[in-house]
Amino acid sequence: MFPRRGGSGSQGSDRFEYLQALVTEFQDTDCQEAKEQVLANLANFSYDPANYEHLRRLQVPDLFLDMLTEDQESLVEYGMGGLCNLCLDKVNKAYILQNRGVELVTGCLSSPREETVLSAITALMYLVTPAARSQITAPPVVECMLRFSLSENKRLSNLAEVFLQDYCSPEQLERARSLQEHSALGIPLPSD
């Protein structure tokens, strides 16, 4: 996938140069379709731990975080997917948590796109640390997961169930259930 110019020592610099070209293309293009394609490619490359250091040097975590507040849903989806891939790494996780990551990811739970919501739930699970747990399992998030767990969409309901079982205490579940009984408000289910 990455061109090689000689021995194995050049592969790392070739990766960096390729990823740098993608970031530059994203920044320079005015074409929405091209932006989406490049961002999707960056999200895919963020799945490989061999790219983590290069992506950090290129400030791609910031790019993904910035995309979470875009109006264009496709950019949000790819940004959320990339961020979800990056937060498996301890260094990336710490950076994301320090830069409003939980708040931004939680905001994606209300996306109309199924893939965005699934990536957001997964990212929240990956981002759980002792310090971040209370924010990630705050009553509105737990209430949202309870609603998602009732969805007819099996991918959504199963993932929400995992979140509820693995990250929430019985007390948190009870508190969220009581909030649901007293509120007609909630995060809407994705339409996809």
mmCIF file of C-alpha atoms in Angstrom:
data_model
loop_
_atom_site.group_PDB
_atom_site.id
_atom_site.type_symbol
_atom_site.label_atom_id
_atom_site.label_comp_id
_atom_site.label_asym_id
_atom_site.label_seq_id
_atom_site.Cartn_x
_atom_site.Cartn_y
_atom_site.Cartn_z
ATOM 1 C CA MET A 1 0.000 0.000 0.000
ATOM 2 C CA PHE A 2 2.868 2.376 0.816
ATOM 3 C CA PRO A 3 5.532 2.782 -1.853
ATOM 4 C CA ARG A 4 8.975 1.618 -0.834
ATOM 5 C CA ARG A 5 12.150 3.280 -1.996
ATOM 6 C CA GLY A 6 14.668 0.781 -0.788
ATOM 7 C CA GLY A 7 15.269 -1.070 2.464
ATOM 8 C CA SER A 8 12.842 -1.377 5.350
ATOM 9 C CA GLY A 9 14.208 1.823 6.902
ATOM 10 C CA SER A 10 12.433 3.951 4.328
ATOM 11 C CA GLN A 11 8.987 2.508 4.985
ATOM 12 C CA GLY A 12 8.415 4.736 8.025
ATOM 13 C CA SER A 13 9.312 7.907 6.154
ATOM 14 C CA ASP A 14 7.215 6.790 3.188
ATOM 15 C CA ARG A 15 4.232 6.311 5.523
ATOM 16 C CA PHE A 16 4.735 9.737 7.025
ATOM 17 C CA GLU A 17 5.038 11.394 3.619
ATOM 18 C CA TYR A 18 1.912 9.659 2.355
ATOM 19 C CA LEU A 19 -0.105 10.612 5.428
ATOM 20 C CA GLN A 20 1.266 14.146 5.233
ATOM 21 C CA ALA A 21 0.102 14.360 1.613
ATOM 22 C CA LEU A 22 -3.388 13.276 2.699
ATOM 23 C CA VAL A 23 -3.525 15.912 5.437
ATOM 24 C CA THR A 24 -2.310 18.582 3.021
ATOM 25 C CA GLU A 25 -4.895 17.533 0.446
ATOM 26 C CA PHE A 26 -7.646 17.720 3.067
ATOM 27 C CA GLN A 27 -6.549 21.224 4.063
ATOM 28 C CA ASP A 28 -6.081 22.506 0.512
ATOM 29 C CA THR A 29 -9.122 21.165 -1.288
ATOM 30 C CA ASP A 30 -12.413 23.003 -1.564
ATOM 31 C CA CYS A 31 -14.172 19.961 -3.021
ATOM 32 C CA GLN A 32 -16.503 18.427 -0.437
ATOM 33 C CA GLU A 33 -16.310 14.962 -1.996
ATOM 34 C CA ALA A 34 -12.498 15.046 -1.940
ATOM 35 C CA LYS A 35 -12.514 16.132 1.722
ATOM 36 C CA GLU A 36 -14.792 13.226 2.591
ATOM 37 C CA GLN A 37 -12.606 10.731 0.723
ATOM 38 C CA VAL A 38 -9.390 11.968 2.322
ATOM 39 C CA LEU A 39 -10.932 11.988 5.790
ATOM 40 C CA ALA A 40 -12.234 8.452 5.258
ATOM 41 C CA ASN A 41 -8.723 7.386 4.236
ATOM 42 C CA LEU A 42 -7.195 9.021 7.322
ATOM 43 C CA ALA A 43 -9.783 7.284 9.499
ATOM 44 C CA ASN A 44 -8.828 3.944 7.936
ATOM 45 C CA PHE A 45 -5.113 4.588 8.448
ATOM 46 C CA SER A 46 -5.771 5.462 12.081
ATOM 47 C CA TYR A 47 -6.674 1.814 12.651
ATOM 48 C CA ASP A 48 -3.021 0.730 12.281
ATOM 49 C CA PRO A 49 -0.811 1.288 15.366
ATOM 50 C CA ALA A 50 2.178 1.703 13.012
ATOM 51 C CA ASN A 51 0.621 5.031 11.960
ATOM 52 C CA TYR A 52 -0.133 6.458 15.432
ATOM 53 C CA GLU A 53 3.090 8.429 15.845
ATOM 54 C CA HIS A 54 2.889 9.824 12.308
ATOM 55 C CA LEU A 55 -0.745 10.822 12.794
ATOM 56 C CA ARG A 56 0.119 12.579 16.055
ATOM 57 C CA ARG A 57 2.972 14.480 14.379
ATOM 58 C CA LEU A 58 0.516 15.576 11.689
ATOM 59 C CA GLN A 59 -2.069 16.635 14.326
ATOM 60 C CA VAL A 60 -4.675 14.252 12.926
ATOM 61 C CA PRO A 61 -6.246 13.701 16.379
ATOM 62 C CA ASP A 62 -7.037 17.439 16.383
ATOM 63 C CA LEU A 63 -8.448 17.169 12.872
ATOM 64 C CA PHE A 64 -10.752 14.322 13.938
ATOM 65 C CA LEU A 65 -11.848 16.223 17.060
ATOM 66 C CA ASP A 66 -12.586 19.291 14.918
ATOM 67 C CA MET A 67 -14.729 17.222 12.551
ATOM 68 C CA LEU A 68 -17.082 16.209 15.392
ATOM 69 C CA THR A 69 -18.675 19.674 15.342
ATOM 70 C CA GLU A 70 -19.017 19.980 11.554
ATOM 71 C CA ASP A 71 -22.422 20.490 9.934
ATOM 72 C CA GLN A 72 -21.661 17.955 7.202
ATOM 73 C CA GLU A 73 -22.695 14.572 8.675
ATOM 74 C CA SER A 74 -20.267 12.601 6.508
ATOM 75 C CA LEU A 75 -17.323 14.558 7.940
ATOM 76 C CA VAL A 76 -18.612 13.906 11.459
ATOM 77 C CA GLU A 77 -18.947 10.193 10.669
ATOM 78 C CA TYR A 78 -15.387 9.830 9.345
ATOM 79 C CA GLY A 79 -13.947 12.025 12.088
ATOM 80 C CA MET A 80 -15.723 9.939 14.717
ATOM 81 C CA GLY A 81 -14.551 6.706 13.092
ATOM 82 C CA GLY A 82 -10.955 7.896 13.010
ATOM 83 C CA LEU A 83 -11.079 9.083 16.595
ATOM 84 C CA CYS A 84 -12.548 5.743 17.658
ATOM 85 C CA ASN A 85 -9.606 3.972 16.009
ATOM 86 C CA LEU A 86 -7.037 6.280 17.606
ATOM 87 C CA CYS A 87 -8.300 6.038 21.174
ATOM 88 C CA LEU A 88 -7.098 2.447 21.529
ATOM 89 C CA ASP A 89 -3.602 3.887 22.025
ATOM 90 C CA LYS A 90 -2.749 5.185 25.531
ATOM 91 C CA VAL A 91 -1.048 8.347 24.278
ATOM 92 C CA ASN A 92 -3.909 9.150 21.904
ATOM 93 C CA LYS A 93 -6.492 8.373 24.592
ATOM 94 C CA ALA A 94 -4.836 10.768 27.047
ATOM 95 C CA TYR A 95 -4.697 13.490 24.377
ATOM 96 C CA ILE A 96 -8.341 13.005 23.415
ATOM 97 C CA LEU A 97 -9.431 13.117 27.062
ATOM 98 C CA GLN A 98 -7.429 16.323 27.651
ATOM 99 C CA ASN A 99 -9.030 18.031 24.649
ATOM 100 C CA ARG A 100 -12.755 17.792 25.413
ATOM 101 C CA GLY A 101 -12.950 14.377 23.781
ATOM 102 C CA VAL A 102 -15.663 12.958 26.008
ATOM 103 C CA GLU A 103 -17.842 16.020 25.526
ATOM 104 C CA LEU A 104 -17.362 16.003 21.743
ATOM 105 C CA VAL A 105 -17.873 12.244 21.405
ATOM 106 C CA THR A 106 -20.974 12.342 23.609
ATOM 107 C CA GLY A 107 -22.383 15.011 21.289
ATOM 108 C CA CYS A 108 -22.161 12.482 18.443
ATOM 109 C CA LEU A 109 -24.646 10.186 20.194
ATOM 110 C CA SER A 110 -27.382 12.379 18.725
ATOM 111 C CA SER A 111 -26.185 11.922 15.145
ATOM 112 C CA PRO A 112 -28.767 10.744 12.613
ATOM 113 C CA ARG A 113 -26.107 8.377 11.189
ATOM 114 C CA GLU A 114 -25.888 4.885 12.602
ATOM 115 C CA GLU A 115 -22.134 4.514 11.979
ATOM 116 C CA THR A 116 -21.401 7.769 13.797
ATOM 117 C CA VAL A 117 -23.417 6.665 16.831
ATOM 118 C CA LEU A 118 -21.821 3.204 16.883
ATOM 119 C CA SER A 119 -18.333 4.735 16.689
ATOM 120 C CA ALA A 120 -19.235 7.205 19.449
ATOM 121 C CA ILE A 121 -20.439 4.459 21.802
ATOM 122 C CA THR A 122 -17.337 2.380 21.069
ATOM 123 C CA ALA A 123 -15.034 5.367 21.568
ATOM 124 C CA LEU A 124 -16.671 6.168 24.906
ATOM 125 C CA MET A 125 -15.968 2.613 26.055
ATOM 126 C CA TYR A 126 -12.340 2.878 24.897
ATOM 127 C CA LEU A 127 -11.946 6.243 26.650
ATOM 128 C CA VAL A 128 -13.015 4.995 30.078
ATOM 129 C CA THR A 129 -10.346 5.648 32.682
ATOM 130 C CA PRO A 130 -10.759 6.055 36.432
ATOM 131 C CA ALA A 131 -10.682 9.844 35.958
ATOM 132 C CA ALA A 132 -13.055 9.945 32.953
ATOM 133 C CA ARG A 133 -15.544 7.263 34.072
ATOM 134 C CA SER A 134 -17.917 9.638 35.884
ATOM 135 C CA GLN A 135 -18.218 11.894 32.822
ATOM 136 C CA ILE A 136 -18.633 8.959 30.435
ATOM 137 C CA THR A 137 -21.286 7.350 32.635
ATOM 138 C CA ALA A 138 -23.114 10.561 33.540
ATOM 139 C CA PRO A 139 -26.901 10.144 33.900
ATOM 140 C CA PRO A 140 -27.778 11.610 30.460
ATOM 141 C CA VAL A 141 -25.332 9.218 28.744
ATOM 142 C CA VAL A 142 -26.627 6.212 30.683
ATOM 143 C CA GLU A 143 -30.207 7.254 29.899
ATOM 144 C CA CYS A 144 -29.271 7.478 26.212
ATOM 145 C CA MET A 145 -27.710 3.999 26.329
ATOM 146 C CA LEU A 146 -30.873 2.630 27.953
ATOM 147 C CA ARG A 147 -32.905 4.046 25.066
ATOM 148 C CA PHE A 148 -30.441 2.651 22.515
ATOM 149 C CA SER A 149 -30.620 -0.760 24.194
ATOM 150 C CA LEU A 150 -34.331 -0.855 23.323
ATOM 151 C CA SER A 151 -33.728 -0.121 19.648
ATOM 152 C CA GLU A 152 -34.842 -2.574 16.986
ATOM 153 C CA ASN A 153 -31.428 -2.015 15.406
ATOM 154 C CA LYS A 154 -29.465 -4.984 16.793
ATOM 155 C CA ARG A 155 -26.041 -3.411 16.276
ATOM 156 C CA LEU A 156 -27.098 -0.384 18.278
ATOM 157 C CA SER A 157 -28.986 -2.268 20.986
ATOM 158 C CA ASN A 158 -26.202 -4.829 21.479
ATOM 159 C CA LEU A 159 -23.470 -2.205 21.744
ATOM 160 C CA ALA A 160 -25.549 -0.134 24.166
ATOM 161 C CA GLU A 161 -26.102 -3.269 26.268
ATOM 162 C CA VAL A 162 -22.363 -3.881 26.429
ATOM 163 C CA PHE A 163 -21.846 -0.291 27.575
ATOM 164 C CA LEU A 164 -24.526 -0.621 30.258
ATOM 165 C CA GLN A 165 -23.297 -3.973 31.550
ATOM 166 C CA ASP A 166 -19.569 -3.267 31.480
ATOM 167 C CA TYR A 167 -19.366 0.384 32.521
ATOM 168 C CA CYS A 168 -22.435 1.249 34.594
ATOM 169 C CA SER A 169 -23.247 0.381 38.173
ATOM 170 C CA PRO A 170 -26.721 -0.838 39.191
ATOM 171 C CA GLU A 171 -27.215 2.505 40.961
ATOM 172 C CA GLN A 172 -26.423 4.437 37.776
ATOM 173 C CA LEU A 173 -28.873 2.315 35.815
ATOM 174 C CA GLU A 174 -31.604 2.852 38.393
ATOM 175 C CA ARG A 175 -30.990 6.608 38.453
ATOM 176 C CA ALA A 176 -31.139 6.785 34.632
ATOM 177 C CA ARG A 177 -34.337 4.718 34.551
ATOM 178 C CA SER A 178 -35.965 7.097 37.017
ATOM 179 C CA LEU A 179 -34.886 10.050 34.857
ATOM 180 C CA GLN A 180 -36.480 8.395 31.826
ATOM 181 C CA GLU A 181 -39.780 8.017 33.640
ATOM 182 C CA HIS A 182 -39.868 11.753 34.374
ATOM 183 C CA SER A 183 -38.683 13.061 31.028
ATOM 184 C CA ALA A 184 -39.985 13.008 27.496
ATOM 185 C CA LEU A 185 -36.692 14.438 26.273
ATOM 186 C CA GLY A 186 -33.879 12.315 24.989
ATOM 187 C CA ILE A 187 -31.342 11.806 22.303
ATOM 188 C CA PRO A 188 -33.101 10.630 19.130
ATOM 189 C CA LEU A 189 -32.231 7.276 17.614
ATOM 190 C CA PRO A 190 -30.164 7.351 14.423
ATOM 191 C CA SER A 191 -32.198 7.039 11.246
ATOM 192 C CA ASP A 192 -29.807 4.746 9.310
#
